[in-house]
């Protein structure tokens, strides 16, 4: 069984969102077309409580893009985004959602971020995505979504690590490029880890 995994296609990652991904909305027609080729479609949502520790606003004097240490892992501070039940957390309008079989939410623990759709950033807590895909007898994962250099990358790396045949559909992803070159480096890292870029 193959699955189309739509990562974080949410308003706050659209070009008008709080954590804007350049041309993030351009993927929508491609992603909608891809859905026809799949019998199983899963969407992830970044789904943060208001007090999430990745939000720069909680650190007086700090700005988005700065890095802090949380627990013992490095955390990039972000603009407040994808707050549970807010407009910014909804799927980008125009994304076809009728065929979605399962929505997996992540980033609900305020103390740790979760870029991957599979695990929190310390890999200790699973989101349930792996279990769901196992139950559905999935071997092949095709990934689209936002953002190439964060949630797409870490989801793809975990998928490959978990043994899935993993492909990122290049026309269906866009990235942040906090530092220019981040997107290209993300593709290179994924490829090195055995992820196919199509
Ligand atoms: C993401 C940064 C913070 C993403 C989520 O979906 O790529 N990036 N939270
Ligand atoms: Zn987030």
PDB file of C-alpha atoms and ligand atoms in Angstrom:
ATOM      1  CA  UNK A   1       0.000   0.000   0.000  1.00  0.00           C
ATOM      2  CA  UNK A   2       1.205   3.509  -0.781  1.00  0.00           C
ATOM      3  CA  UNK A   3       0.206   6.704   1.005  1.00  0.00           C
ATOM      4  CA  UNK A   4       0.232  10.373   0.058  1.00  0.00           C
ATOM      5  CA  UNK A   5       1.463  12.180   3.160  1.00  0.00           C
ATOM      6  CA  UNK A   6       0.543  15.877   3.130  1.00  0.00           C
ATOM      7  CA  UNK A   7       2.734  17.645   5.680  1.00  0.00           C
ATOM      8  CA  UNK A   8       1.510  20.824   7.393  1.00  0.00           C
ATOM      9  CA  UNK A   9      -0.341  22.409   4.457  1.00  0.00           C
ATOM     10  CA  UNK A  10      -1.724  25.092   6.787  1.00  0.00           C
ATOM     11  CA  UNK A  11      -2.571  28.782   6.469  1.00  0.00           C
ATOM     12  CA  UNK A  12       0.279  29.978   8.671  1.00  0.00           C
ATOM     13  CA  UNK A  13       2.759  28.439   6.184  1.00  0.00           C
ATOM     14  CA  UNK A  14       1.086  30.108   3.197  1.00  0.00           C
ATOM     15  CA  UNK A  15       2.672  33.328   1.863  1.00  0.00           C
ATOM     16  CA  UNK A  16       0.258  35.404   3.965  1.00  0.00           C
ATOM     17  CA  UNK A  17       0.687  33.348   7.138  1.00  0.00           C
ATOM     18  CA  UNK A  18       2.646  34.148  10.270  1.00  0.00           C
ATOM     19  CA  UNK A  19       5.447  31.722   9.368  1.00  0.00           C
ATOM     20  CA  UNK A  20       5.242  32.433   5.671  1.00  0.00           C
ATOM     21  CA  UNK A  21       6.787  29.992   3.251  1.00  0.00           C
ATOM     22  CA  UNK A  22       7.592  31.685  -0.037  1.00  0.00           C
ATOM     23  CA  UNK A  23       5.240  30.387  -2.745  1.00  0.00           C
ATOM     24  CA  UNK A  24       3.850  27.870  -0.235  1.00  0.00           C
ATOM     25  CA  UNK A  25       0.427  28.094  -1.849  1.00  0.00           C
ATOM     26  CA  UNK A  26       1.817  27.184  -5.277  1.00  0.00           C
ATOM     27  CA  UNK A  27       1.877  23.515  -4.301  1.00  0.00           C
ATOM     28  CA  UNK A  28      -1.919  23.297  -3.946  1.00  0.00           C
ATOM     29  CA  UNK A  29      -2.900  22.466  -7.578  1.00  0.00           C
ATOM     30  CA  UNK A  30      -0.129  19.852  -7.801  1.00  0.00           C
ATOM     31  CA  UNK A  31      -1.072  18.273  -4.466  1.00  0.00           C
ATOM     32  CA  UNK A  32      -4.752  18.160  -5.407  1.00  0.00           C
ATOM     33  CA  UNK A  33      -3.891  16.421  -8.699  1.00  0.00           C
ATOM     34  CA  UNK A  34      -1.698  13.872  -6.935  1.00  0.00           C
ATOM     35  CA  UNK A  35      -4.579  12.812  -4.705  1.00  0.00           C
ATOM     36  CA  UNK A  36      -6.210  10.983  -7.628  1.00  0.00           C
ATOM     37  CA  UNK A  37      -3.328   8.501  -7.706  1.00  0.00           C
ATOM     38  CA  UNK A  38      -3.737   7.439  -4.063  1.00  0.00           C
ATOM     39  CA  UNK A  39      -6.196   5.260  -2.177  1.00  0.00           C
ATOM     40  CA  UNK A  40      -4.784   6.374   1.144  1.00  0.00           C
ATOM     41  CA  UNK A  41      -4.140  10.001   2.117  1.00  0.00           C
ATOM     42  CA  UNK A  42      -2.852  11.234   5.457  1.00  0.00           C
ATOM     43  CA  UNK A  43      -2.384  14.876   6.477  1.00  0.00           C
ATOM     44  CA  UNK A  44      -0.303  16.191   9.351  1.00  0.00           C
ATOM     45  CA  UNK A  45      -1.057  19.432  11.170  1.00  0.00           C
ATOM     46  CA  UNK A  46       1.306  21.491  13.280  1.00  0.00           C
ATOM     47  CA  UNK A  47      -1.001  21.956  16.292  1.00  0.00           C
ATOM     48  CA  UNK A  48       0.535  24.070  19.022  1.00  0.00           C
ATOM     49  CA  UNK A  49      -0.898  25.282  22.325  1.00  0.00           C
ATOM     50  CA  UNK A  50      -0.634  29.079  22.747  1.00  0.00           C
ATOM     51  CA  UNK A  51       2.174  28.726  25.254  1.00  0.00           C
ATOM     52  CA  UNK A  52       4.369  26.590  22.996  1.00  0.00           C
ATOM     53  CA  UNK A  53       8.064  26.931  23.818  1.00  0.00           C
ATOM     54  CA  UNK A  54       9.046  27.466  20.164  1.00  0.00           C
ATOM     55  CA  UNK A  55       7.257  30.836  20.056  1.00  0.00           C
ATOM     56  CA  UNK A  56       9.666  33.802  20.233  1.00  0.00           C
ATOM     57  CA  UNK A  57       7.000  35.957  21.888  1.00  0.00           C
ATOM     58  CA  UNK A  58       7.489  34.036  25.147  1.00  0.00           C
ATOM     59  CA  UNK A  59      11.136  35.158  25.433  1.00  0.00           C
ATOM     60  CA  UNK A  60      11.444  38.890  26.122  1.00  0.00           C
ATOM     61  CA  UNK A  61      14.167  40.397  23.985  1.00  0.00           C
ATOM     62  CA  UNK A  62      14.378  37.454  21.612  1.00  0.00           C
ATOM     63  CA  UNK A  63      13.261  37.393  17.987  1.00  0.00           C
ATOM     64  CA  UNK A  64      12.156  34.721  15.555  1.00  0.00           C
ATOM     65  CA  UNK A  65      15.139  32.992  13.986  1.00  0.00           C
ATOM     66  CA  UNK A  66      17.234  33.101  17.170  1.00  0.00           C
ATOM     67  CA  UNK A  67      18.290  29.761  18.635  1.00  0.00           C
ATOM     68  CA  UNK A  68      17.913  28.729  22.277  1.00  0.00           C
ATOM     69  CA  UNK A  69      18.573  25.495  24.155  1.00  0.00           C
ATOM     70  CA  UNK A  70      15.455  23.663  25.309  1.00  0.00           C
ATOM     71  CA  UNK A  71      16.162  20.694  27.549  1.00  0.00           C
ATOM     72  CA  UNK A  72      19.329  19.649  25.789  1.00  0.00           C
ATOM     73  CA  UNK A  73      18.316  20.328  22.204  1.00  0.00           C
ATOM     74  CA  UNK A  74      18.688  23.408  20.069  1.00  0.00           C
ATOM     75  CA  UNK A  75      15.427  25.159  19.314  1.00  0.00           C
ATOM     76  CA  UNK A  76      14.884  27.777  16.652  1.00  0.00           C
ATOM     77  CA  UNK A  77      12.424  30.427  17.843  1.00  0.00           C
ATOM     78  CA  UNK A  78       9.480  30.964  15.486  1.00  0.00           C
ATOM     79  CA  UNK A  79       6.737  33.513  15.120  1.00  0.00           C
ATOM     80  CA  UNK A  80       3.572  32.277  16.848  1.00  0.00           C
ATOM     81  CA  UNK A  81       1.977  29.870  14.352  1.00  0.00           C
ATOM     82  CA  UNK A  82      -0.528  27.045  13.989  1.00  0.00           C
ATOM     83  CA  UNK A  83      -2.195  27.644  17.342  1.00  0.00           C
ATOM     84  CA  UNK A  84      -4.792  24.932  17.962  1.00  0.00           C
ATOM     85  CA  UNK A  85      -8.208  25.767  16.467  1.00  0.00           C
ATOM     86  CA  UNK A  86      -7.023  29.076  14.993  1.00  0.00           C
ATOM     87  CA  UNK A  87      -7.418  30.093  11.342  1.00  0.00           C
ATOM     88  CA  UNK A  88      -3.665  29.796  10.883  1.00  0.00           C
ATOM     89  CA  UNK A  89      -3.804  26.114  11.797  1.00  0.00           C
ATOM     90  CA  UNK A  90      -6.497  25.257   9.234  1.00  0.00           C
ATOM     91  CA  UNK A  91      -5.602  23.625   5.956  1.00  0.00           C
ATOM     92  CA  UNK A  92      -4.836  26.162   3.226  1.00  0.00           C
ATOM     93  CA  UNK A  93      -8.110  26.910   1.497  1.00  0.00           C
ATOM     94  CA  UNK A  94      -8.113  25.282  -1.903  1.00  0.00           C
ATOM     95  CA  UNK A  95      -6.520  22.103  -0.603  1.00  0.00           C
ATOM     96  CA  UNK A  96      -8.865  19.193  -1.310  1.00  0.00           C
ATOM     97  CA  UNK A  97      -9.611  17.577   2.036  1.00  0.00           C
ATOM     98  CA  UNK A  98     -12.494  15.205   1.220  1.00  0.00           C
ATOM     99  CA  UNK A  99     -10.219  12.253   0.518  1.00  0.00           C
ATOM    100  CA  UNK A 100      -8.119  12.601   3.667  1.00  0.00           C
ATOM    101  CA  UNK A 101      -8.328   9.306   5.570  1.00  0.00           C
ATOM    102  CA  UNK A 102      -6.464  10.405   8.678  1.00  0.00           C
ATOM    103  CA  UNK A 103      -5.224  13.647  10.230  1.00  0.00           C
ATOM    104  CA  UNK A 104      -2.218  13.408  12.530  1.00  0.00           C
ATOM    105  CA  UNK A 105      -1.548  16.379  14.800  1.00  0.00           C
ATOM    106  CA  UNK A 106       1.821  17.154  16.355  1.00  0.00           C
ATOM    107  CA  UNK A 107       3.574  19.773  18.454  1.00  0.00           C
ATOM    108  CA  UNK A 108       0.928  19.682  21.211  1.00  0.00           C
ATOM    109  CA  UNK A 109       3.430  19.334  24.051  1.00  0.00           C
ATOM    110  CA  UNK A 110       4.346  22.911  24.934  1.00  0.00           C
ATOM    111  CA  UNK A 111       7.807  21.866  26.138  1.00  0.00           C
ATOM    112  CA  UNK A 112       9.129  20.371  22.925  1.00  0.00           C
ATOM    113  CA  UNK A 113       8.817  20.945  19.198  1.00  0.00           C
ATOM    114  CA  UNK A 114       7.846  18.298  16.686  1.00  0.00           C
ATOM    115  CA  UNK A 115       9.036  18.868  13.143  1.00  0.00           C
ATOM    116  CA  UNK A 116       8.574  15.244  12.118  1.00  0.00           C
ATOM    117  CA  UNK A 117       5.113  13.806  11.630  1.00  0.00           C
ATOM    118  CA  UNK A 118       6.326  10.686  13.434  1.00  0.00           C
ATOM    119  CA  UNK A 119       8.036  11.831  16.645  1.00  0.00           C
ATOM    120  CA  UNK A 120       8.742  14.840  18.841  1.00  0.00           C
ATOM    121  CA  UNK A 121      12.197  16.324  18.203  1.00  0.00           C
ATOM    122  CA  UNK A 122      13.784  14.201  20.957  1.00  0.00           C
ATOM    123  CA  UNK A 123      12.292  11.057  19.371  1.00  0.00           C
ATOM    124  CA  UNK A 124      10.795   9.997  22.716  1.00  0.00           C
ATOM    125  CA  UNK A 125       7.128  10.503  21.949  1.00  0.00           C
ATOM    126  CA  UNK A 126       5.425   9.015  18.887  1.00  0.00           C
ATOM    127  CA  UNK A 127       2.498  10.762  17.212  1.00  0.00           C
ATOM    128  CA  UNK A 128       0.701   7.576  16.155  1.00  0.00           C
ATOM    129  CA  UNK A 129       1.495   8.047  12.463  1.00  0.00           C
ATOM    130  CA  UNK A 130       3.798   5.010  12.265  1.00  0.00           C
ATOM    131  CA  UNK A 131       1.218   2.806  14.001  1.00  0.00           C
ATOM    132  CA  UNK A 132      -1.513   4.008  11.645  1.00  0.00           C
ATOM    133  CA  UNK A 133       0.600   3.361   8.559  1.00  0.00           C
ATOM    134  CA  UNK A 134       1.529  -0.100   9.871  1.00  0.00           C
ATOM    135  CA  UNK A 135      -2.160  -0.893  10.417  1.00  0.00           C
ATOM    136  CA  UNK A 136      -2.867   0.186   6.829  1.00  0.00           C
ATOM    137  CA  UNK A 137      -0.013  -2.005   5.536  1.00  0.00           C
ATOM    138  CA  UNK A 138       1.812   0.950   4.006  1.00  0.00           C
ATOM    139  CA  UNK A 139       5.249   0.331   2.465  1.00  0.00           C
ATOM    140  CA  UNK A 140       5.625   3.408   0.291  1.00  0.00           C
ATOM    141  CA  UNK A 141       5.305   7.013   1.408  1.00  0.00           C
ATOM    142  CA  UNK A 142       5.054   9.947  -0.999  1.00  0.00           C
ATOM    143  CA  UNK A 143       5.562  13.265   0.761  1.00  0.00           C
ATOM    144  CA  UNK A 144       4.327  16.727  -0.193  1.00  0.00           C
ATOM    145  CA  UNK A 145       3.853  19.835   1.957  1.00  0.00           C
ATOM    146  CA  UNK A 146       5.572  22.553   3.971  1.00  0.00           C
ATOM    147  CA  UNK A 147       8.248  23.275   4.802  1.00  0.00           C
ATOM    148  CA  UNK A 148      10.966  21.471   2.821  1.00  0.00           C
ATOM    149  CA  UNK A 149      13.754  22.358   5.256  1.00  0.00           C
ATOM    150  CA  UNK A 150      11.864  21.559   8.473  1.00  0.00           C
ATOM    151  CA  UNK A 151       8.781  19.394   8.744  1.00  0.00           C
ATOM    152  CA  UNK A 152       9.075  17.789   5.305  1.00  0.00           C
ATOM    153  CA  UNK A 153      12.744  16.989   5.860  1.00  0.00           C
ATOM    154  CA  UNK A 154      12.383  15.535   9.353  1.00  0.00           C
ATOM    155  CA  UNK A 155       9.284  13.555   8.378  1.00  0.00           C
ATOM    156  CA  UNK A 156      11.095  12.091   5.365  1.00  0.00           C
ATOM    157  CA  UNK A 157      14.209  11.233   7.397  1.00  0.00           C
ATOM    158  CA  UNK A 158      12.115   9.413  10.020  1.00  0.00           C
ATOM    159  CA  UNK A 159      10.096   7.612   7.332  1.00  0.00           C
ATOM    160  CA  UNK A 160      13.266   6.298   5.686  1.00  0.00           C
ATOM    161  CA  UNK A 161      14.725   5.387   9.077  1.00  0.00           C
ATOM    162  CA  UNK A 162      11.556   3.448   9.931  1.00  0.00           C
ATOM    163  CA  UNK A 163      12.031   1.389   6.766  1.00  0.00           C
ATOM    164  CA  UNK A 164       9.458   2.922   4.428  1.00  0.00           C
ATOM    165  CA  UNK A 165      10.318   3.437   0.799  1.00  0.00           C
ATOM    166  CA  UNK A 166      10.180   7.238   0.897  1.00  0.00           C
ATOM    167  CA  UNK A 167       9.818   9.736  -1.943  1.00  0.00           C
ATOM    168  CA  UNK A 168       9.548  13.515  -1.737  1.00  0.00           C
ATOM    169  CA  UNK A 169       7.657  14.991  -4.678  1.00  0.00           C
ATOM    170  CA  UNK A 170       9.663  18.107  -5.459  1.00  0.00           C
ATOM    171  CA  UNK A 171       6.820  20.003  -7.151  1.00  0.00           C
ATOM    172  CA  UNK A 172       4.736  19.511  -4.016  1.00  0.00           C
ATOM    173  CA  UNK A 173       7.075  21.107  -1.471  1.00  0.00           C
ATOM    174  CA  UNK A 174       8.393  24.597  -0.670  1.00  0.00           C
ATOM    175  CA  UNK A 175      10.828  25.716   2.025  1.00  0.00           C
ATOM    176  CA  UNK A 176      11.660  28.510   4.461  1.00  0.00           C
ATOM    177  CA  UNK A 177      15.377  29.058   3.597  1.00  0.00           C
ATOM    178  CA  UNK A 178      16.048  30.901   6.870  1.00  0.00           C
ATOM    179  CA  UNK A 179      19.644  30.872   5.640  1.00  0.00           C
ATOM    180  CA  UNK A 180      19.881  30.757   1.873  1.00  0.00           C
ATOM    181  CA  UNK A 181      20.890  27.272   0.759  1.00  0.00           C
ATOM    182  CA  UNK A 182      18.869  25.517   3.495  1.00  0.00           C
ATOM    183  CA  UNK A 183      16.409  24.088   0.978  1.00  0.00           C
ATOM    184  CA  UNK A 184      19.112  22.649  -1.277  1.00  0.00           C
ATOM    185  CA  UNK A 185      20.882  21.248   1.765  1.00  0.00           C
ATOM    186  CA  UNK A 186      17.645  19.633   2.937  1.00  0.00           C
ATOM    187  CA  UNK A 187      17.237  17.835  -0.392  1.00  0.00           C
ATOM    188  CA  UNK A 188      20.869  16.665  -0.185  1.00  0.00           C
ATOM    189  CA  UNK A 189      20.427  15.385   3.396  1.00  0.00           C
ATOM    190  CA  UNK A 190      17.279  13.514   2.485  1.00  0.00           C
ATOM    191  CA  UNK A 191      18.940  11.931  -0.541  1.00  0.00           C
ATOM    192  CA  UNK A 192      21.923  10.841   1.537  1.00  0.00           C
ATOM    193  CA  UNK A 193      19.516   9.143   3.926  1.00  0.00           C
ATOM    194  CA  UNK A 194      17.961   7.128   1.085  1.00  0.00           C
ATOM    195  CA  UNK A 195      14.963   9.345   0.394  1.00  0.00           C
ATOM    196  CA  UNK A 196      14.084   9.567  -3.289  1.00  0.00           C
ATOM    197  CA  UNK A 197      13.474  13.043  -4.704  1.00  0.00           C
ATOM    198  CA  UNK A 198      11.129  12.862  -7.661  1.00  0.00           C
TER     199      UNK A 198
HETATM  200  C1  LIG B   1       7.365  23.972  10.695  1.00  0.00           C
HETATM  201  C2  LIG B   1       8.749  25.450  11.769  1.00  0.00           C
HETATM  202  C3  LIG B   1       7.985  25.372  12.914  1.00  0.00           C
HETATM  203  C4  LIG B   1       7.034  23.220   9.444  1.00  0.00           C
HETATM  204  C5  LIG B   1       6.585  23.876  11.833  1.00  0.00           C
HETATM  205  O1  LIG B   1       5.872  22.786   9.276  1.00  0.00           O
HETATM  206  O2  LIG B   1       7.952  23.039   8.602  1.00  0.00           O
HETATM  207  N1  LIG B   1       8.446  24.760  10.670  1.00  0.00           N
HETATM  208  N2  LIG B   1       6.905  24.575  12.920  1.00  0.00           N
HETATM  209 ZN1  LIG B   2       5.540  24.604  14.576  1.00  0.00          ZN
END
